């Protein structure tokens, strides 16, 4: 007896939600395993006097978050909510379903433009990870599936803290050698944090996948967290002011993640083992001078 096709929906319509909608919309047309209509859920916004949902449904373009890229006409719109306990754990508990996570060196505009990149899917159930690979993979969007799902997800959160540190260094005109040190020391702290706090077995090899070192490098050179942190160091404006000025409605993840990580580390008495994560938090929220970034590198336990 034939099984009914699997339905796909996308929750969120920021630049990444829109980029992945382009891939999925095109792939489901070719794969009979999946239903041909893809529903996208989005917070309603007005853009130049028109509802964003109407613009996407009629013009097939997210003019606010991914301008210049047409979305397939089978991606439609419903309005709905948006989303360190991992977000996947919360969804698993609330909905009673298995969750896979995708993280990689995937700047949304480049993915939408079909420039080659790699990504990583972490899945506790391998057959589900492989199903997502089938749904999402294209010749220019190459996917590796690993079972170390918590580490994959944690990489996606922690790399944003490191990117803020990299942006501070850019704002201080420190140069590429210093930024390389931030990336390396940040990676070491990411690995150490995962080994302490992940519930399952952590494989160091996962950090060599796209979700690890590749995503870290991309974010520290090209992401919004780096860009806003650089402006913070140069202008003296607050993170909140710069977010409003520079991000066109998108949110900055690095500072908020640093606050959550700081709270966890403080509770466990581990702040001295994570000086880079701690310095980013203190600069963002406690008024420490941006120059503390350099002090943290000079006195990092890796150097003692």
C-alpha positions as a Markdown table, in Angstrom:
| # | Residue | x | y | z |
|---|---|---|---|---|
| 1 | Unk | 0.0 | 0.0 | 0.0 |
| 2 | Unk | 1.5 | 3.4 | -1.1 |
| 3 | Unk | 2.4 | 5.7 | 1.8 |
| 4 | Unk | 1.2 | 9.3 | 1.5 |
| 5 | Unk | 3.9 | 11.9 | 0.7 |
| 6 | Unk | 5.7 | 13.5 | 3.6 |
| 7 | Unk | 4.7 | 17.1 | 4.3 |
| 8 | Unk | 7.4 | 19.8 | 4.7 |
| 9 | Unk | 6.9 | 23.1 | 6.5 |
| 10 | Unk | 9.3 | 25.9 | 7.4 |
| 11 | Unk | 8.9 | 27.8 | 10.6 |
| 12 | Unk | 10.5 | 31.3 | 10.3 |
| 13 | Unk | 11.2 | 33.5 | 7.3 |
| 14 | Unk | 14.5 | 35.2 | 8.0 |
| 15 | Unk | 17.3 | 35.1 | 5.5 |
| 16 | Unk | 18.2 | 31.4 | 6.4 |
| 17 | Unk | 14.5 | 30.3 | 6.4 |
| 18 | Unk | 14.1 | 31.9 | 3.0 |
| 19 | Unk | 17.3 | 30.4 | 1.6 |
| 20 | Unk | 16.4 | 26.9 | 2.8 |
| 21 | Unk | 12.9 | 27.4 | 1.4 |
| 22 | Unk | 14.4 | 27.9 | -2.0 |
| 23 | Unk | 16.3 | 24.6 | -1.8 |
| 24 | Unk | 13.4 | 22.6 | -0.4 |
| 25 | Unk | 10.8 | 24.1 | -2.8 |
| 26 | Unk | 12.9 | 23.0 | -5.8 |
| 27 | Unk | 13.8 | 19.6 | -4.4 |
| 28 | Unk | 10.2 | 18.5 | -3.5 |
| 29 | Unk | 9.1 | 19.1 | -7.1 |
| 30 | Unk | 11.6 | 16.4 | -8.1 |
| 31 | Unk | 11.1 | 13.9 | -5.2 |
| 32 | Unk | 7.8 | 12.0 | -5.1 |
| 33 | Unk | 8.5 | 11.1 | -1.4 |
| 34 | Unk | 7.6 | 14.6 | -0.4 |
| 35 | Unk | 4.4 | 16.6 | -0.8 |
| 36 | Unk | 4.7 | 19.2 | -3.5 |
| 37 | Unk | 3.5 | 22.2 | -1.4 |
| 38 | Unk | 5.7 | 23.6 | 1.3 |
| 39 | Unk | 4.1 | 25.9 | 4.0 |
| 40 | Unk | 6.2 | 28.6 | 5.6 |
| 41 | Unk | 5.2 | 30.1 | 8.9 |
| 42 | Unk | 6.2 | 33.7 | 9.6 |
| 43 | Unk | 5.6 | 36.7 | 11.9 |
| 44 | Unk | 3.5 | 39.1 | 9.9 |
| 45 | Unk | 5.2 | 42.4 | 9.0 |
| 46 | Unk | 4.3 | 45.4 | 6.8 |
| 47 | Unk | 6.9 | 46.2 | 4.1 |
| 48 | Unk | 6.2 | 49.4 | 2.1 |
| 49 | Unk | 2.5 | 49.2 | 3.0 |
| 50 | Unk | 2.1 | 45.5 | 2.0 |
| 51 | Unk | 1.9 | 42.4 | 4.2 |
| 52 | Unk | 5.1 | 40.3 | 4.0 |
| 53 | Unk | 3.0 | 37.2 | 3.6 |
| 54 | Unk | 1.2 | 38.7 | 0.6 |
| 55 | Unk | 4.5 | 39.8 | -1.0 |
| 56 | Unk | 5.9 | 36.2 | -0.7 |
| 57 | Unk | 2.8 | 34.5 | -1.9 |
| 58 | Unk | 2.3 | 36.9 | -4.9 |
| 59 | Unk | 5.8 | 37.9 | -5.8 |
| 60 | Unk | 7.6 | 34.8 | -4.6 |
| 61 | Unk | 10.4 | 36.9 | -3.0 |
| 62 | Unk | 11.2 | 37.8 | 0.6 |
| 63 | Unk | 12.1 | 41.4 | -0.1 |
| 64 | Unk | 13.0 | 42.1 | 3.5 |
| 65 | Unk | 15.3 | 39.2 | 4.5 |
| 66 | Unk | 16.5 | 37.7 | 1.2 |
| 67 | Unk | 16.0 | 40.3 | -1.5 |
| 68 | Unk | 17.0 | 39.4 | -5.1 |
| 69 | Unk | 16.2 | 35.7 | -4.9 |
| 70 | Unk | 12.9 | 34.2 | -6.2 |
| 71 | Unk | 11.3 | 31.5 | -4.1 |
| 72 | Unk | 9.6 | 28.6 | -5.8 |
| 73 | Unk | 5.9 | 29.1 | -6.3 |
| 74 | Unk | 5.0 | 26.0 | -4.2 |
| 75 | Unk | 6.2 | 27.7 | -1.0 |
| 76 | Unk | 3.1 | 29.2 | 0.6 |
| 77 | Unk | 2.5 | 31.2 | 3.9 |
| 78 | Unk | 0.8 | 30.6 | 7.2 |
| 79 | Unk | 1.2 | 33.0 | 10.2 |
| 80 | Unk | 2.6 | 31.4 | 13.4 |
| 81 | Unk | 5.0 | 31.7 | 16.4 |
| 82 | Unk | 8.8 | 31.7 | 16.5 |
| 83 | Unk | 10.6 | 29.8 | 18.6 |
| 84 | Unk | 21.5 | 26.5 | 27.6 |
| 85 | Unk | 18.9 | 23.9 | 27.3 |
| 86 | Unk | 19.2 | 23.0 | 23.6 |
| 87 | Unk | 16.3 | 24.2 | 21.6 |
| 88 | Unk | 16.0 | 20.8 | 20.0 |
| 89 | Unk | 15.5 | 19.3 | 23.5 |
| 90 | Unk | 12.7 | 21.7 | 24.2 |
| 91 | Unk | 11.0 | 20.8 | 20.9 |
| 92 | Unk | 11.5 | 17.1 | 21.6 |
| 93 | Unk | 9.9 | 17.4 | 25.0 |
| 94 | Unk | 7.0 | 19.6 | 24.0 |
| 95 | Unk | 6.1 | 17.8 | 20.8 |
| 96 | Unk | 7.3 | 14.3 | 21.4 |
| 97 | Unk | 9.1 | 14.0 | 18.1 |
| 98 | Unk | 12.6 | 13.3 | 17.0 |
| 99 | Unk | 14.6 | 16.4 | 16.0 |
| 100 | Unk | 17.6 | 16.7 | 13.7 |
| 101 | Unk | 19.8 | 19.8 | 13.5 |
| 102 | Unk | 21.6 | 21.4 | 10.5 |
| 103 | Unk | 24.6 | 23.6 | 11.1 |
| 104 | Unk | 27.4 | 24.6 | 8.7 |
| 105 | Unk | 29.4 | 27.3 | 7.0 |
| 106 | Unk | 26.2 | 28.5 | 5.3 |
| 107 | Unk | 25.9 | 32.3 | 4.9 |
| 108 | Unk | 22.3 | 32.5 | 3.6 |
| 109 | Unk | 22.8 | 34.9 | 0.7 |
| 110 | Unk | 25.5 | 32.6 | -0.7 |
| 111 | Unk | 23.4 | 29.5 | -0.3 |
| 112 | Unk | 20.5 | 31.2 | -2.1 |
| 113 | Unk | 22.9 | 32.3 | -4.9 |
| 114 | Unk | 23.8 | 28.5 | -5.2 |
| 115 | Unk | 27.5 | 29.0 | -4.4 |
| 116 | Unk | 29.1 | 25.8 | -3.3 |
| 117 | Unk | 29.1 | 25.0 | 0.4 |
| 118 | Unk | 29.1 | 22.2 | 2.9 |
| 119 | Unk | 26.8 | 21.6 | 5.9 |
| 120 | Unk | 26.3 | 19.1 | 8.7 |
| 121 | Unk | 23.1 | 17.4 | 9.8 |
| 122 | Unk | 23.2 | 16.0 | 13.3 |
| 123 | Unk | 20.6 | 13.3 | 14.1 |
| 124 | Unk | 20.1 | 10.9 | 17.0 |
| 125 | Unk | 18.2 | 8.6 | 14.5 |
| 126 | Unk | 20.4 | 8.1 | 11.4 |
| 127 | Unk | 17.5 | 7.3 | 9.1 |
| 128 | Unk | 15.9 | 10.7 | 9.9 |
| 129 | Unk | 19.1 | 12.5 | 9.2 |
| 130 | Unk | 19.4 | 10.7 | 5.9 |
| 131 | Unk | 15.8 | 11.7 | 5.1 |
| 132 | Unk | 16.7 | 15.4 | 5.7 |
| 133 | Unk | 19.8 | 14.9 | 3.5 |
| 134 | Unk | 17.6 | 13.7 | 0.7 |
| 135 | Unk | 15.3 | 16.7 | 1.1 |
| 136 | Unk | 18.0 | 19.3 | 1.3 |
| 137 | Unk | 21.0 | 18.2 | -0.7 |
| 138 | Unk | 21.9 | 19.8 | -4.1 |
| 139 | Unk | 25.0 | 19.7 | -6.2 |
| 140 | Unk | 26.1 | 22.9 | -4.5 |
| 141 | Unk | 24.8 | 22.2 | -1.0 |
| 142 | Unk | 26.6 | 19.1 | 0.2 |
| 143 | Unk | 25.6 | 17.4 | 3.4 |
| 144 | Unk | 27.3 | 15.1 | 5.9 |
| 145 | Unk | 25.1 | 13.3 | 8.5 |
| 146 | Unk | 26.6 | 12.6 | 11.9 |
| 147 | Unk | 25.0 | 11.1 | 15.0 |
| 148 | Unk | 26.6 | 13.6 | 17.4 |
| 149 | Unk | 23.5 | 15.8 | 17.2 |
| 150 | Unk | 24.0 | 17.8 | 20.5 |
| 151 | Unk | 27.6 | 18.8 | 19.5 |
| 152 | Unk | 26.4 | 19.9 | 16.1 |
| 153 | Unk | 23.7 | 22.1 | 17.7 |
| 154 | Unk | 26.1 | 23.5 | 20.3 |
| 155 | Unk | 28.6 | 24.5 | 17.7 |
| 156 | Unk | 26.0 | 26.6 | 16.0 |
| 157 | Unk | 25.4 | 28.5 | 19.3 |
| 158 | Unk | 28.9 | 28.8 | 20.7 |
| 159 | Unk | 30.5 | 29.9 | 17.4 |
| 160 | Unk | 28.5 | 33.2 | 17.7 |
| 161 | Unk | 30.3 | 34.1 | 20.9 |
| 162 | Unk | 33.7 | 33.6 | 19.3 |
| 163 | Unk | 32.6 | 35.7 | 16.4 |
| 164 | Unk | 31.8 | 38.6 | 18.7 |
| 165 | Unk | 35.3 | 38.3 | 20.1 |
| 166 | Unk | 36.7 | 38.3 | 16.5 |
| 167 | Unk | 34.6 | 41.4 | 15.8 |
| 168 | Unk | 36.1 | 43.2 | 18.8 |
| 169 | Unk | 39.6 | 42.5 | 17.5 |
| 170 | Unk | 38.6 | 43.9 | 14.1 |
| 171 | Unk | 37.3 | 47.0 | 15.8 |
| 172 | Unk | 40.6 | 47.4 | 17.6 |
| 173 | Unk | 42.6 | 46.9 | 14.3 |
| 174 | Unk | 44.4 | 43.9 | 15.8 |
| 175 | Unk | 45.1 | 42.1 | 12.5 |
| 176 | Unk | 44.7 | 38.6 | 11.1 |
| 177 | Unk | 47.2 | 36.9 | 13.5 |
| 178 | Unk | 45.2 | 38.1 | 16.5 |
| 179 | Unk | 41.9 | 37.0 | 14.9 |
| 180 | Unk | 43.4 | 33.6 | 14.2 |
| 181 | Unk | 44.3 | 33.3 | 17.9 |
| 182 | Unk | 40.7 | 34.2 | 18.8 |
| 183 | Unk | 39.4 | 31.5 | 16.4 |
| 184 | Unk | 41.8 | 28.8 | 17.7 |
| 185 | Unk | 41.2 | 29.6 | 21.4 |
| 186 | Unk | 37.5 | 29.9 | 20.8 |
| 187 | Unk | 37.4 | 26.5 | 19.2 |
| 188 | Unk | 39.3 | 25.1 | 22.2 |
| 189 | Unk | 36.6 | 26.6 | 24.5 |
| 190 | Unk | 33.8 | 25.2 | 22.3 |
| 191 | Unk | 35.3 | 21.7 | 22.5 |
| 192 | Unk | 35.8 | 22.0 | 26.3 |
| 193 | Unk | 32.3 | 23.3 | 26.9 |
| 194 | Unk | 30.7 | 20.5 | 24.8 |
| 195 | Unk | 32.7 | 17.8 | 26.7 |
| 196 | Unk | 31.5 | 19.2 | 30.0 |
| 197 | Unk | 27.9 | 19.9 | 29.2 |
| 198 | Unk | 26.7 | 17.6 | 26.4 |
| 199 | Unk | 24.7 | 14.6 | 27.7 |
| 200 | Unk | 25.9 | 12.1 | 25.2 |
| 201 | Unk | 29.3 | 11.1 | 23.9 |
| 202 | Unk | 31.2 | 14.0 | 22.2 |
| 203 | Unk | 33.3 | 13.2 | 19.2 |
| 204 | Unk | 36.2 | 15.7 | 18.6 |
| 205 | Unk | 35.9 | 14.8 | 14.9 |
| 206 | Unk | 32.6 | 16.6 | 14.8 |
| 207 | Unk | 34.4 | 19.9 | 15.3 |
| 208 | Unk | 36.3 | 19.1 | 12.0 |
| 209 | Unk | 32.9 | 18.9 | 10.1 |
| 210 | Unk | 31.4 | 22.0 | 8.5 |
| 211 | Unk | 29.3 | 22.7 | 11.7 |
| 212 | Unk | 32.6 | 23.1 | 13.6 |
| 213 | Unk | 35.7 | 24.8 | 12.3 |
| 214 | Unk | 34.3 | 25.8 | 8.9 |
| 215 | Unk | 31.3 | 27.5 | 10.4 |
| 216 | Unk | 33.5 | 29.2 | 13.0 |
| 217 | Unk | 35.8 | 30.6 | 10.4 |
| 218 | Unk | 33.0 | 31.8 | 8.2 |
| 219 | Unk | 31.2 | 33.5 | 11.1 |
| 220 | Unk | 34.4 | 35.1 | 12.4 |
| 221 | Unk | 35.0 | 36.7 | 9.0 |
| 222 | Unk | 31.6 | 37.3 | 7.5 |
| 223 | Unk | 28.7 | 37.0 | 9.9 |
| 224 | Unk | 26.4 | 39.6 | 11.5 |
| 225 | Unk | 27.9 | 39.0 | 15.0 |
| 226 | Unk | 31.4 | 39.9 | 13.9 |
| 227 | Unk | 30.1 | 43.0 | 12.0 |
| 228 | Unk | 28.1 | 44.4 | 14.9 |
| 229 | Unk | 30.9 | 43.6 | 17.4 |
| 230 | Unk | 33.3 | 45.5 | 15.2 |
| 231 | Unk | 31.0 | 48.5 | 15.2 |
| 232 | Unk | 30.6 | 48.2 | 19.0 |
| 233 | Unk | 34.4 | 48.5 | 19.4 |
| 234 | Unk | 34.7 | 51.4 | 17.0 |
| 235 | Unk | 31.6 | 53.5 | 18.0 |
| 236 | Unk | 31.0 | 52.9 | 21.7 |
| 237 | Unk | 27.2 | 52.4 | 20.9 |
| 238 | Unk | 25.3 | 49.7 | 22.8 |
| 239 | Unk | 24.7 | 46.3 | 21.3 |
| 240 | Unk | 20.9 | 47.0 | 21.3 |
| 241 | Unk | 21.4 | 50.3 | 19.4 |
| 242 | Unk | 23.6 | 48.7 | 16.7 |
| 243 | Unk | 21.2 | 45.7 | 16.3 |
| 244 | Unk | 18.4 | 48.2 | 15.4 |
| 245 | Unk | 20.7 | 50.2 | 13.1 |
| 246 | Unk | 22.4 | 47.4 | 11.3 |
| 247 | Unk | 20.3 | 44.3 | 11.1 |
| 248 | Unk | 17.1 | 45.2 | 9.4 |
| 249 | Unk | 15.0 | 43.4 | 12.0 |
| 250 | Unk | 17.2 | 40.3 | 12.4 |
| 251 | Unk | 18.5 | 39.3 | 15.8 |
| 252 | Unk | 22.0 | 39.1 | 17.1 |
| 253 | Unk | 22.8 | 35.7 | 18.7 |
| 254 | Unk | 26.3 | 36.0 | 20.1 |
| 255 | Unk | 25.8 | 38.4 | 23.1 |
| 256 | Unk | 22.6 | 36.6 | 24.3 |
| 257 | Unk | 24.3 | 33.2 | 24.0 |
| 258 | Unk | 27.3 | 34.6 | 25.9 |
| 259 | Unk | 25.0 | 35.7 | 28.7 |
| 260 | Unk | 23.4 | 32.2 | 28.9 |
| 261 | Unk | 26.8 | 30.5 | 28.8 |
| 262 | Unk | 28.2 | 32.9 | 31.5 |
| 263 | Unk | 25.3 | 32.1 | 33.8 |
| 264 | Unk | 25.9 | 28.3 | 33.4 |
| 265 | Unk | 29.7 | 28.6 | 33.9 |
| 266 | Unk | 29.3 | 30.8 | 36.9 |
| 267 | Unk | 26.9 | 28.4 | 38.5 |
| 268 | Unk | 29.4 | 25.6 | 38.0 |
| 269 | Unk | 32.4 | 27.6 | 39.1 |
| 270 | Unk | 34.1 | 27.3 | 35.7 |
| 271 | Unk | 34.5 | 30.9 | 34.6 |
| 272 | Unk | 38.3 | 30.8 | 34.9 |
| 273 | Unk | 38.5 | 27.9 | 32.4 |
| 274 | Unk | 36.6 | 29.8 | 29.7 |
| 275 | Unk | 38.2 | 33.3 | 29.7 |
| 276 | Unk | 37.3 | 34.1 | 26.1 |
| 277 | Unk | 33.6 | 33.3 | 26.6 |
| 278 | Unk | 33.7 | 35.3 | 29.9 |
| 279 | Unk | 35.4 | 38.3 | 28.3 |
| 280 | Unk | 32.8 | 38.6 | 25.6 |
| 281 | Unk | 30.0 | 38.6 | 28.1 |
| 282 | Unk | 31.7 | 41.1 | 30.4 |
| 283 | Unk | 32.4 | 43.5 | 27.5 |
| 284 | Unk | 28.9 | 43.3 | 26.1 |
| 285 | Unk | 27.0 | 43.5 | 29.4 |
| 286 | Unk | 29.2 | 44.6 | 32.3 |
| 287 | Unk | 31.0 | 47.6 | 30.8 |
| 288 | Unk | 34.4 | 46.1 | 30.6 |
| 289 | Unk | 36.6 | 47.9 | 28.0 |
| 290 | Unk | 36.9 | 46.2 | 24.6 |
| 291 | Unk | 40.7 | 46.0 | 25.2 |
| 292 | Unk | 40.0 | 43.2 | 27.7 |
| 293 | Unk | 39.7 | 41.0 | 24.7 |
| 294 | Unk | 43.5 | 41.3 | 24.2 |
| 295 | Unk | 44.2 | 40.7 | 27.9 |
| 296 | Unk | 42.1 | 37.6 | 27.8 |
| 297 | Unk | 44.2 | 36.2 | 24.9 |
| 298 | Unk | 47.5 | 37.1 | 26.5 |
| 299 | Unk | 46.6 | 35.3 | 29.8 |
| 300 | Unk | 44.6 | 32.4 | 28.4 |
| 301 | Unk | 45.2 | 29.1 | 30.2 |
| 302 | Unk | 46.4 | 27.6 | 26.9 |
| 303 | Unk | 49.4 | 29.9 | 27.1 |
| 304 | Unk | 50.3 | 29.2 | 30.8 |
